GROMACS .gro file of C-alpha atoms in nm:
model
  460
    1MET     CA    1  -6.115   4.717   9.782
    2LYS     CA    2  -6.334   5.015   9.707
    3LYS     CA    3  -6.532   5.228   9.944
    4PHE     CA    4  -6.852   5.388   9.825
    5LEU     CA    5  -7.043   5.692   9.939
    6ALA     CA    6  -7.359   5.603  10.128
    7VAL     CA    7  -7.604   5.759  10.368
    8ILE     CA    8  -7.523   5.508  10.643
    9VAL     CA    9  -7.260   5.240  10.602
   10SER     CA   10  -7.029   5.042  10.821
   11VAL     CA   11  -6.679   4.990  10.685
   12ALA     CA   12  -6.468   4.684  10.764
   13LEU     CA   13  -6.101   4.739  10.678
   14ALA     CA   14  -5.943   4.417  10.555
   15ALA     CA   15  -5.580   4.355  10.647
   16MET     CA   16  -5.453   4.354  10.289
   17LEU     CA   17  -5.309   4.579  10.023
   18LEU     CA   18  -5.591   4.815   9.931
   19LEU     CA   19  -5.666   5.030   9.633
   20SER     CA   20  -5.681   5.383   9.766
   21GLY     CA   21  -5.963   5.490   9.539
   22CYS     CA   22  -6.277   5.547   9.735
   23PHE     CA   23  -6.383   5.621  10.088
   24LEU     CA   24  -6.675   5.702  10.310
   25LYS     CA   25  -6.598   5.897  10.622
   26GLY     CA   26  -6.812   5.786  10.917
   27GLU     CA   27  -6.876   5.947  11.252
   28LYS     CA   28  -6.603   5.925  11.516
   29GLY     CA   29  -6.702   5.685  11.791
   30GLU     CA   30  -6.615   5.664  12.158
   31THR     CA   31  -6.339   5.411  12.218
   32GLY     CA   32  -6.260   5.446  12.584
   33PRO     CA   33  -6.255   5.678  12.885
   34ALA     CA   34  -6.212   6.045  12.805
   35GLY     CA   35  -5.859   6.132  12.705
   36ARG     CA   36  -5.719   5.778  12.694
   37ASP     CA   37  -5.724   5.755  12.313
   38GLY     CA   38  -5.663   6.121  12.249
   39ILE     CA   39  -6.010   6.172  12.103
   40ASN     CA   40  -6.090   6.456  12.337
   41GLY     CA   41  -5.741   6.604  12.321
   42GLN     CA   42  -5.679   6.944  12.168
   43ASP     CA   43  -5.448   6.984  11.869
   44VAL     CA   44  -5.173   7.243  11.910
   45SER     CA   45  -5.060   7.413  11.590
   46ILE     CA   46  -4.732   7.585  11.511
   47ILE     CA   47  -4.924   7.914  11.512
   48ASP     CA   48  -5.031   7.849  11.872
   49ILE     CA   49  -4.667   7.798  11.967
   50TYR     CA   50  -4.566   8.110  11.774
   51ASN     CA   51  -4.824   8.321  11.959
   52GLU     CA   52  -4.708   8.174  12.291
   53ALA     CA   53  -4.348   8.266  12.202
   54LYS     CA   54  -4.448   8.628  12.135
   55GLN     CA   55  -4.619   8.648  12.474
   56HIS     CA   56  -4.322   8.480  12.643
   57GLU     CA   57  -4.080   8.733  12.496
   58GLY     CA   58  -4.320   9.023  12.537
   59ASN     CA   59  -4.255   9.105  12.172
   60GLU     CA   60  -4.564   9.136  11.955
   61ASN     CA   61  -4.344   9.241  11.662
   62LEU     CA   62  -4.168   8.902  11.645
   63THR     CA   63  -4.224   8.784  11.286
   64PHE     CA   64  -4.304   8.424  11.203
   65ASN     CA   65  -3.975   8.386  11.011
   66GLU     CA   66  -3.779   8.523  11.308
   67PHE     CA   67  -3.960   8.274  11.532
   68LEU     CA   68  -3.866   7.984  11.302
   69GLN     CA   69  -3.504   8.095  11.289
   70LYS     CA   70  -3.469   8.151  11.664
   71TYR     CA   71  -3.667   7.857  11.805
   72LEU     CA   72  -3.643   7.595  11.528
   73ASN     CA   73  -3.299   7.687  11.391
   74TYR     CA   74  -3.419   7.749  11.035
   75THR     CA   75  -3.182   7.940  10.807
   76ASN     CA   76  -3.287   8.201  10.551
   77VAL     CA   77  -3.204   7.953  10.272
   78GLU     CA   78  -3.430   7.688  10.429
   79LEU     CA   79  -3.712   7.936  10.471
   80ASP     CA   80  -3.683   8.045  10.108
   81LYS     CA   81  -3.694   7.682   9.994
   82LYS     CA   82  -4.002   7.613  10.203
   83ALA     CA   83  -4.177   7.924  10.071
   84THR     CA   84  -4.099   7.818   9.713
   85LEU     CA   85  -4.221   7.461   9.773
   86GLN     CA   86  -4.541   7.596   9.925
   87ALA     CA   87  -4.603   7.799   9.609
   88ILE     CA   88  -4.536   7.492   9.391
   89MET     CA   89  -4.772   7.277   9.600
   90ASN     CA   90  -5.046   7.538   9.576
   91LYS     CA   91  -5.011   7.549   9.197
   92SER     CA   92  -5.041   7.169   9.186
   93LEU     CA   93  -5.369   7.194   9.374
   94MET     CA   94  -5.501   7.392   9.077
   95SER     CA   95  -5.431   7.099   8.844
   96GLY     CA   96  -5.599   6.840   9.067
   97VAL     CA   97  -5.958   6.719   9.049
   98SER     CA   98  -6.183   6.525   9.282
   99ILE     CA   99  -6.376   6.253   9.098
  100VAL     CA  100  -6.719   6.107   9.170
  101SER     CA  101  -6.823   5.806   8.958
  102ARG     CA  102  -7.176   5.667   8.951
  103PHE     CA  103  -7.240   5.302   8.861
  104SER     CA  104  -7.560   5.108   8.799
  105TYR     CA  105  -7.616   4.743   8.892
  106GLY     CA  106  -7.873   4.476   8.813
  107SER     CA  107  -8.118   4.452   8.524
  108GLY     CA  108  -8.444   4.622   8.449
  109TYR     CA  109  -8.629   4.296   8.524
  110TYR     CA  110  -8.486   4.262   8.875
  111GLY     CA  111  -8.458   4.633   8.938
  112THR     CA  112  -8.164   4.869   8.926
  113SER     CA  113  -7.941   4.989   9.208
  114HIS     CA  114  -7.662   5.245   9.209
  115LYS     CA  115  -7.340   5.327   9.389
  116ALA     CA  116  -7.107   5.626   9.381
  117PHE     CA  117  -6.729   5.600   9.421
  118THR     CA  118  -6.476   5.876   9.475
  119GLY     CA  119  -6.118   5.925   9.369
  120SER     CA  120  -5.872   6.177   9.234
  121GLY     CA  121  -5.723   6.288   8.905
  122VAL     CA  122  -5.482   6.539   8.756
  123ILE     CA  123  -5.524   6.761   8.450
  124ILE     CA  124  -5.240   6.687   8.205
  125ASP     CA  125  -5.359   6.896   7.909
  126MET     CA  126  -5.618   7.168   7.869
  127ASP     CA  127  -5.767   7.423   7.629
  128LYS     CA  128  -5.955   7.651   7.863
  129THR     CA  129  -6.107   7.861   7.582
  130LYS     CA  130  -6.280   7.547   7.454
  131GLY     CA  131  -6.355   7.413   7.801
  132GLU     CA  132  -6.156   7.101   7.711
  133ALA     CA  133  -5.925   6.898   7.930
  134TRP     CA  134  -5.750   6.561   7.947
  135VAL     CA  135  -5.734   6.405   8.292
  136VAL     CA  136  -5.540   6.100   8.411
  137THR     CA  137  -5.668   5.883   8.696
  138ASN     CA  138  -5.666   5.518   8.805
  139CYS     CA  139  -5.875   5.271   8.610
  140HIS     CA  140  -6.025   5.138   8.934
  141VAL     CA  141  -6.178   5.481   9.008
  142VAL     CA  142  -6.407   5.449   8.703
  143TYR     CA  143  -6.422   5.068   8.668
  144ASP     CA  144  -6.625   4.797   8.840
  145ASP     CA  145  -6.665   4.463   8.663
  146THR     CA  146  -6.976   4.380   8.868
  147SER     CA  147  -7.161   4.689   8.741
  148ARG     CA  148  -7.403   4.687   8.450
  149ASN     CA  149  -7.171   4.867   8.207
  150THR     CA  150  -6.832   4.782   8.369
  151PHE     CA  151  -6.733   5.150   8.350
  152ALA     CA  152  -6.914   5.432   8.528
  153ASP     CA  153  -7.238   5.562   8.379
  154GLU     CA  154  -7.162   5.913   8.500
  155ILE     CA  155  -6.831   6.075   8.594
  156TYR     CA  156  -6.807   6.420   8.746
  157LEU     CA  157  -6.495   6.619   8.824
  158PHE     CA  158  -6.466   6.897   9.080
  159LEU     CA  159  -6.188   7.154   9.091
  160TYR     CA  160  -6.005   7.266   9.402
  161GLY     CA  161  -6.227   7.492   9.612
  162GLN     CA  162  -6.542   7.347   9.453
  163ASP     CA  163  -6.502   6.986   9.568
  164LEU     CA  164  -6.624   6.970   9.927
  165LYS     CA  165  -6.882   6.697   9.978
  166ASP     CA  166  -7.204   6.824  10.139
  167VAL     CA  167  -7.086   7.182  10.077
  168ASN     CA  168  -7.041   7.206   9.700
  169TYR     CA  169  -7.213   6.880   9.608
  170SER     CA  170  -7.393   6.592   9.773
  171VAL     CA  171  -7.472   6.228   9.699
  172GLY     CA  172  -7.841   6.148   9.728
  173THR     CA  173  -8.002   5.833   9.861
  174ASP     CA  174  -8.019   5.713   9.499
  175TYR     CA  175  -7.648   5.797   9.461
  176SER     CA  176  -7.720   6.080   9.220
  177ILE     CA  177  -7.463   6.361   9.237
  178LYS     CA  178  -7.639   6.685   9.326
  179GLU     CA  179  -7.501   7.037   9.329
  180LEU     CA  180  -7.532   7.259   9.633
  181GLY     CA  181  -7.526   7.635   9.592
  182GLY     CA  182  -7.341   7.651   9.261
  183ASN     CA  183  -7.268   7.497   8.924
  184TYR     CA  184  -6.950   7.299   8.996
  185LYS     CA  185  -6.995   6.962   8.825
  186ILE     CA  186  -6.770   6.897   8.526
  187PRO     CA  187  -6.894   6.595   8.324
  188ALA     CA  188  -6.617   6.371   8.189
  189GLN     CA  189  -6.602   6.058   7.978
  190VAL     CA  190  -6.357   5.768   7.968
  191VAL     CA  191  -6.161   5.774   7.642
  192GLY     CA  192  -5.895   5.519   7.737
  193ALA     CA  193  -5.853   5.268   8.018
  194SER     CA  194  -5.636   4.972   8.108
  195VAL     CA  195  -5.710   4.735   8.394
  196ASP     CA  196  -5.369   4.570   8.350
  197TYR     CA  197  -5.195   4.904   8.412
  198ASP     CA  198  -5.465   5.065   8.635
  199ILE     CA  199  -5.471   5.386   8.433
  200ALA     CA  200  -5.766   5.567   8.275
  201LEU     CA  201  -5.772   5.877   8.056
  202LEU     CA  202  -6.073   6.106   8.087
  203LYS     CA  203  -6.180   6.384   7.857
  204VAL     CA  204  -6.377   6.698   7.938
  205THR     CA  205  -6.552   6.873   7.649
  206ASP     CA  206  -6.711   7.218   7.633
  207SER     CA  207  -6.728   7.272   8.009
  208ALA     CA  208  -6.850   7.616   8.113
  209VAL     CA  209  -6.707   7.552   8.462
  210LEU     CA  210  -6.362   7.487   8.317
  211LYS     CA  211  -6.379   7.790   8.087
  212SER     CA  212  -6.438   8.025   8.380
  213SER     CA  213  -6.193   7.852   8.617
  214ASN     CA  214  -5.837   7.920   8.725
  215ALA     CA  215  -5.735   7.558   8.667
  216VAL     CA  216  -5.389   7.479   8.529
  217LYS     CA  217  -5.238   7.169   8.375
  218ALA     CA  218  -4.953   6.968   8.526
  219GLU     CA  219  -4.652   6.831   8.339
  220PHE     CA  220  -4.493   6.488   8.359
  221ALA     CA  221  -4.129   6.473   8.466
  222ASN     CA  222  -3.886   6.393   8.184
  223ASP     CA  223  -3.649   6.190   8.401
  224GLU     CA  224  -3.664   5.816   8.343
  225HIS     CA  225  -3.585   5.737   8.705
  226VAL     CA  226  -3.654   5.868   9.054
  227TYR     CA  227  -3.430   5.820   9.353
  228VAL     CA  228  -3.474   5.725   9.717
  229GLY     CA  229  -3.497   6.018   9.955
  230GLU     CA  230  -3.641   6.259   9.698
  231THR     CA  231  -3.898   6.494   9.853
  232VAL     CA  232  -4.245   6.439   9.705
  233TYR     CA  233  -4.605   6.531   9.774
  234THR     CA  234  -4.947   6.402   9.678
  235VAL     CA  235  -5.252   6.598   9.570
  236GLY     CA  236  -5.573   6.403   9.611
  237ASN     CA  237  -5.925   6.372   9.743
  238ALA     CA  238  -5.825   6.199  10.066
  239ALA     CA  239  -6.120   6.062  10.265
  240SER     CA  240  -6.358   6.221  10.009
  241GLU     CA  241  -6.315   6.552  10.188
  242GLY     CA  242  -6.180   6.751   9.893
  243LEU     CA  243  -5.833   6.802   9.752
  244SER     CA  244  -5.548   6.819  10.000
  245VAL     CA  245  -5.169   6.787  10.003
  246SER     CA  246  -4.947   6.546  10.195
  247ASP     CA  247  -4.569   6.530  10.175
  248GLY     CA  248  -4.302   6.268  10.223
  249ILE     CA  249  -4.014   6.107  10.038
  250ILE     CA  250  -3.953   5.827   9.790
  251SER     CA  251  -3.890   5.526  10.013
  252LYS     CA  252  -3.816   5.276   9.733
  253ASP     CA  253  -3.762   5.363   9.368
  254SER     CA  254  -3.909   5.049   9.210
  255GLU     CA  255  -4.088   4.736   9.326
  256TYR     CA  256  -4.383   4.516   9.234
  257ILE     CA  257  -4.709   4.476   9.423
  258ASN     CA  258  -5.015   4.259   9.363
  259VAL     CA  259  -5.353   4.431   9.384
  260GLY     CA  260  -5.706   4.297   9.332
  261MET     CA  261  -5.869   4.488   9.044
  262SER     CA  262  -6.178   4.269   9.010
  263ASP     CA  263  -6.487   4.294   9.229
  264ALA     CA  264  -6.635   3.995   9.046
  265TYR     CA  265  -6.329   3.779   9.123
  266PRO     CA  266  -6.176   3.923   9.444
  267SER     CA  267  -5.906   3.657   9.470
  268ASP     CA  268  -5.757   3.754   9.133
  269THR     CA  269  -5.468   4.000   9.151
  270THR     CA  270  -5.272   4.209   8.903
  271SER     CA  271  -4.904   4.292   8.936
  272PHE     CA  272  -4.794   4.655   8.908
  273ARG     CA  273  -4.453   4.820   8.910
  274VAL     CA  274  -4.469   5.105   9.158
  275LEU     CA  275  -4.274   5.359   9.358
  276ARG     CA  276  -4.308   5.344   9.734
  277THR     CA  277  -4.361   5.670   9.921
  278SER     CA  278  -4.393   5.781  10.283
  279ALA     CA  279  -4.637   6.056  10.180
  280ALA     CA  280  -4.978   5.986  10.332
  281VAL     CA  281  -5.204   5.789  10.097
  282ASN     CA  282  -5.566   5.742  10.201
  283HIS     CA  283  -5.888   5.620  10.046
  284GLY     CA  284  -5.981   5.874   9.783
  285ASN     CA  285  -5.619   5.951   9.684
  286SER     CA  286  -5.633   5.700   9.397
  287GLY     CA  287  -5.556   5.863   9.063
  288GLY     CA  288  -5.402   6.174   9.214
  289GLY     CA  289  -5.058   6.299   9.121
  290LEU     CA  290  -4.736   6.232   9.312
  291PHE     CA  291  -4.519   6.538   9.245
  292ASN     CA  292  -4.153   6.631   9.286
  293THR     CA  293  -4.035   6.964   9.424
  294LYS     CA  294  -4.048   7.114   9.073
  295GLY     CA  295  -4.422   7.045   9.061
  296GLU     CA  296  -4.378   6.772   8.798
  297ILE     CA  297  -4.578   6.448   8.804
  298ILE     CA  298  -4.342   6.162   8.885
  299ALA     CA  299  -4.616   5.904   8.949
  300VAL     CA  300  -4.991   5.844   8.988
  301VAL     CA  301  -5.104   5.718   9.329
  302ASN     CA  302  -5.288   5.385   9.317
  303ALA     CA  303  -5.258   5.184   9.640
  304LYS     CA  304  -5.162   5.169  10.005
  305ASP     CA  305  -5.072   4.895  10.249
  306ASP     CA  306  -5.350   4.868  10.504
  307GLU     CA  307  -5.193   4.608  10.732
  308ALA     CA  308  -5.254   4.702  11.095
  309ASP     CA  309  -4.884   4.692  11.179
  310THR     CA  310  -4.754   4.899  10.885
  311ASP     CA  311  -4.728   5.275  10.841
  312ASN     CA  312  -4.645   5.510  10.556
  313LEU     CA  313  -4.650   5.250  10.279
  314GLY     CA  314  -4.811   5.422   9.983
  315TYR     CA  315  -4.765   5.319   9.622
  316ALA     CA  316  -4.777   5.504   9.291
  317LEU     CA  317  -4.743   5.410   8.924
  318PRO     CA  318  -4.423   5.565   8.778
  319ALA     CA  319  -4.451   5.853   8.530
  320SER     CA  320  -4.198   5.686   8.297
  321ASN     CA  321  -4.470   5.428   8.230
  322VAL     CA  322  -4.785   5.637   8.274
  323LYS     CA  323  -4.695   5.929   8.044
  324ARG     CA  324  -4.626   5.695   7.751
  325LEU     CA  325  -4.933   5.483   7.821
  326VAL     CA  326  -5.158   5.790   7.839
  327GLN     CA  327  -5.018   5.923   7.510
  328LEU     CA  328  -5.090   5.584   7.348
  329MET     CA  329  -5.448   5.601   7.477
  330ARG     CA  330  -5.492   5.954   7.345
  331ASP     CA  331  -5.344   5.872   7.002
  332THR     CA  332  -5.563   5.562   6.975
  333TYR     CA  333  -5.876   5.753   7.070
  334GLU     CA  334  -5.810   6.039   6.829
  335ALA     CA  335  -5.732   5.795   6.546
  336ARG     CA  336  -6.084   5.652   6.559
  337GLU     CA  337  -6.316   5.841   6.327
  338ASP     CA  338  -6.610   5.804   6.565
  339ASN     CA  339  -6.390   5.863   6.874
  340THR     CA  340  -6.532   5.553   7.040
  341PHE     CA  341  -6.378   5.419   7.360
  342VAL     CA  342  -6.247   5.065   7.362
  343SER     CA  343  -6.112   4.926   7.687
  344GLY     CA  344  -5.751   4.811   7.692
  345VAL     CA  345  -5.443   4.906   7.492
  346ARG     CA  346  -5.261   4.768   7.190
  347LYS     CA  347  -4.890   4.771   7.270
  348ALA     CA  348  -4.584   4.684   7.063
  349TYR     CA  349  -4.378   4.394   7.193
  350LEU     CA  350  -4.032   4.251   7.123
  351ASN     CA  351  -4.140   3.894   7.198
  352VAL     CA  352  -3.838   3.832   7.415
  353THR     CA  353  -3.774   3.754   7.779
  354LEU     CA  354  -3.536   3.987   7.962
  355GLU     CA  355  -3.348   3.896   8.277
  356THR     CA  356  -3.163   4.108   8.531
  357VAL     CA  357  -2.823   3.940   8.551
  358SER     CA  358  -2.643   4.200   8.762
  359SER     CA  359  -2.736   4.491   8.985
  360THR     CA  360  -2.500   4.745   9.135
  361ALA     CA  361  -2.551   5.067   9.328
  362ILE     CA  362  -2.302   5.351   9.333
  363TYR     CA  363  -2.307   5.684   9.513
  364ASN     CA  364  -2.281   5.946   9.241
  365THR     CA  365  -2.086   6.235   9.393
  366GLU     CA  366  -2.205   6.475   9.121
  367THR     CA  367  -2.578   6.408   9.163
  368GLU     CA  368  -2.541   6.304   9.531
  369ARG     CA  369  -2.768   6.007   9.472
  370ALA     CA  370  -2.742   5.632   9.512
  371GLU     CA  371  -2.795   5.506   9.157
  372ILE     CA  372  -2.874   5.147   9.064
  373THR     CA  373  -2.748   5.001   8.736
  374GLU     CA  374  -2.880   4.666   8.616
  375GLY     CA  375  -2.742   4.434   8.350
  376VAL     CA  376  -3.040   4.352   8.125
  377MET     CA  377  -2.984   4.029   7.933
  378VAL     CA  378  -3.182   3.848   7.667
  379SER     CA  379  -3.258   3.511   7.827
  380TYR     CA  380  -3.520   3.376   7.588
  381GLY     CA  381  -3.659   3.477   7.251
  382SER     CA  382  -3.992   3.320   7.170
  383GLY     CA  383  -4.051   3.456   6.822
  384GLN     CA  384  -4.060   3.756   6.593
  385PRO     CA  385  -3.963   4.032   6.584
  386ALA     CA  386  -3.676   3.984   6.832
  387LEU     CA  387  -3.573   3.638   6.715
  388SER     CA  388  -3.418   3.772   6.394
  389TYR     CA  389  -3.214   4.038   6.574
  390LEU     CA  390  -3.133   3.941   6.931
  391GLN     CA  391  -2.929   3.649   7.063
  392TYR     CA  392  -2.925   3.472   7.396
  393GLY     CA  393  -2.680   3.652   7.625
  394ASP     CA  394  -2.709   3.993   7.457
  395LEU     CA  395  -2.698   4.276   7.711
  396ILE     CA  396  -2.929   4.558   7.600
  397THR     CA  397  -2.767   4.896   7.671
  398ASN     CA  398  -2.984   5.138   7.470
  399ILE     CA  399  -3.323   5.155   7.300
  400LYS     CA  400  -3.413   5.405   7.031
  401VAL     CA  401  -3.748   5.459   6.859
  402VAL     CA  402  -3.785   5.640   6.524
  403ASP     CA  403  -4.103   5.705   6.328
  404SER     CA  404  -4.168   5.616   5.963
  405ALA     CA  405  -4.005   5.945   5.853
  406ASN     CA  406  -3.693   5.857   6.058
  407ASN     CA  407  -3.766   6.121   6.324
  408GLU     CA  408  -3.627   6.020   6.662
  409LYS     CA  409  -3.907   5.971   6.918
  410GLU     CA  410  -3.709   5.805   7.199
  411ASN     CA  411  -3.342   5.746   7.277
  412VAL     CA  412  -3.295   5.598   7.622
  413ALA     CA  413  -3.006   5.424   7.796
  414VAL     CA  414  -3.115   5.091   7.942
  415THR     CA  415  -2.986   5.085   8.297
  416ARG     CA  416  -3.293   4.915   8.449
  417ARG     CA  417  -3.491   4.620   8.314
  418TYR     CA  418  -3.823   4.807   8.323
  419THR     CA  419  -3.693   5.073   8.080
  420VAL     CA  420  -3.744   4.855   7.773
  421GLY     CA  421  -4.110   4.787   7.852
  422ASP     CA  422  -4.179   5.154   7.928
  423VAL     CA  423  -4.028   5.275   7.600
  424MET     CA  424  -4.225   5.020   7.395
  425PHE     CA  425  -4.542   5.220   7.472
  426SER     CA  426  -4.406   5.483   7.232
  427VAL     CA  427  -4.393   5.247   6.933
  428ARG     CA  428  -4.661   5.282   6.665
  429GLU     CA  429  -4.722   5.079   6.351
  430GLY     CA  430  -4.453   5.165   6.096
  431TYR     CA  431  -4.207   5.284   6.362
  432SER     CA  432  -3.865   5.124   6.407
  433VAL     CA  433  -3.689   5.013   6.723
  434ILE     CA  434  -3.309   5.023   6.724
  435LEU     CA  435  -3.138   4.831   7.002
  436THR     CA  436  -2.777   4.863   7.112
  437VAL     CA  437  -2.640   4.550   7.275
  438LYS     CA  438  -2.319   4.427   7.426
  439ARG     CA  439  -2.246   4.098   7.250
  440GLY     CA  440  -1.934   3.927   7.376
  441GLN     CA  441  -1.670   4.198   7.409
  442SER     CA  442  -1.829   4.430   7.152
  443GLU     CA  443  -2.108   4.685   7.176
  444ILE     CA  444  -2.307   4.698   6.853
  445GLU     CA  445  -2.613   4.880   6.723
  446LEU     CA  446  -2.852   4.633   6.562
  447GLU     CA  447  -3.046   4.687   6.243
  448PRO     CA  448  -3.380   4.868   6.288
  449ILE     CA  449  -3.677   4.645   6.372
  450VAL     CA  450  -3.972   4.779   6.170
  451PHE     CA  451  -4.297   4.717   6.354
  452ASN     CA  452  -4.585   4.593   6.144
  453SER     CA  453  -4.935   4.514   6.271
  454SER     CA  454  -4.841   4.159   6.378
  455TYR     CA  455  -4.592   4.291   6.635
  456PHE     CA  456  -4.855   4.428   6.870
  457LYS     CA  457  -5.050   4.267   7.154
  458ASN     CA  458  -5.379   4.359   7.314
  459TYR     CA  459  -5.372   4.417   7.690
  460ASN     CA  460  -5.677   4.463   7.913
   0.00000   0.00000   0.00000
């Protein structure tokens, strides 16, 4: 479900799994006698408590760090870690963008209407001297299959500090995006998008705003897996009020959810593999980065559970999948002489069904993490290319990808079933895939599978 910016709108929240892409903040209403619901209560901040502690001790020279150590039992090491994480979070803010997408509906004969949706994105590559940037976001932030052109007619990005609605920009009654008191709009275009994977790649070209900005790019994490309990934070345009940060942990390292991507067919759903996080995810966070404590992107936020009796159930698309998908989109776009955008992706496939036949968790005393290892077995081979190489019962233990010049592009141990599908995004025509399997009592490396044009499928 999307929420669009309007002058006056009433929002009904359905009890279902919602895309977190767009939001309109309404006025706060009275819900009961004063004080009963906390509406008229006053928030107390840690600074208020700190100032009270100074007065209580009669010591105006009590530093904030001394206060934290004395009253909250923080150690110097903990304070240093928190100061470092704050710096990392603030840098991540500089790679985030708020997104406003404008769609048109209807035909010229019946008249045209418009809507504007909001979301988030993260800069993953940039040449500031050229005013050029590549931005990843969710497909549903720039996609509506009931609109005239399916994808947004206009897309504008706003950097941190320049993204406050009704301060830096406004949305008019005709849903046009207007600037207030400065030139902050950064036009962007969709250069790659996949509904099936809910990812879109945007490109910014020759932006004067970007050239003069202090924006930075973010990096994807290299790790194939994340682990439960890892501290993470989101950067996104929550509630359409500009970029903000929320922190939490990884609650579940991998699961599947079904989300409705179609406004034309609301009952249709698409399945996504996601991470679950306790970090706050709200409407407008869609497309924003989920970062680890190194400031690396480990996922892209795309949904939340909006059931009335659930809390802290946010979902994000894993970086192991997204980074490869985005690179495929970029390579495909740059390979076209006219640089035209075509929706969907063309992905290599093995044409085989994989089954998880065992799953074990161990506590790794070196990494201090609970690590899951799955046995990934070939259960069915429906055709080429896998049929000539793999046999029923083979356990895949490693997947390697080399290009046509025999340069290694990927070499990944297969300890989870999803690994094989993620790595296949890196295969291009002419590349080879080399699988290592356990067959019977022996582990063998199979002959390279050379991928020709018939070993690719089109995905929406």
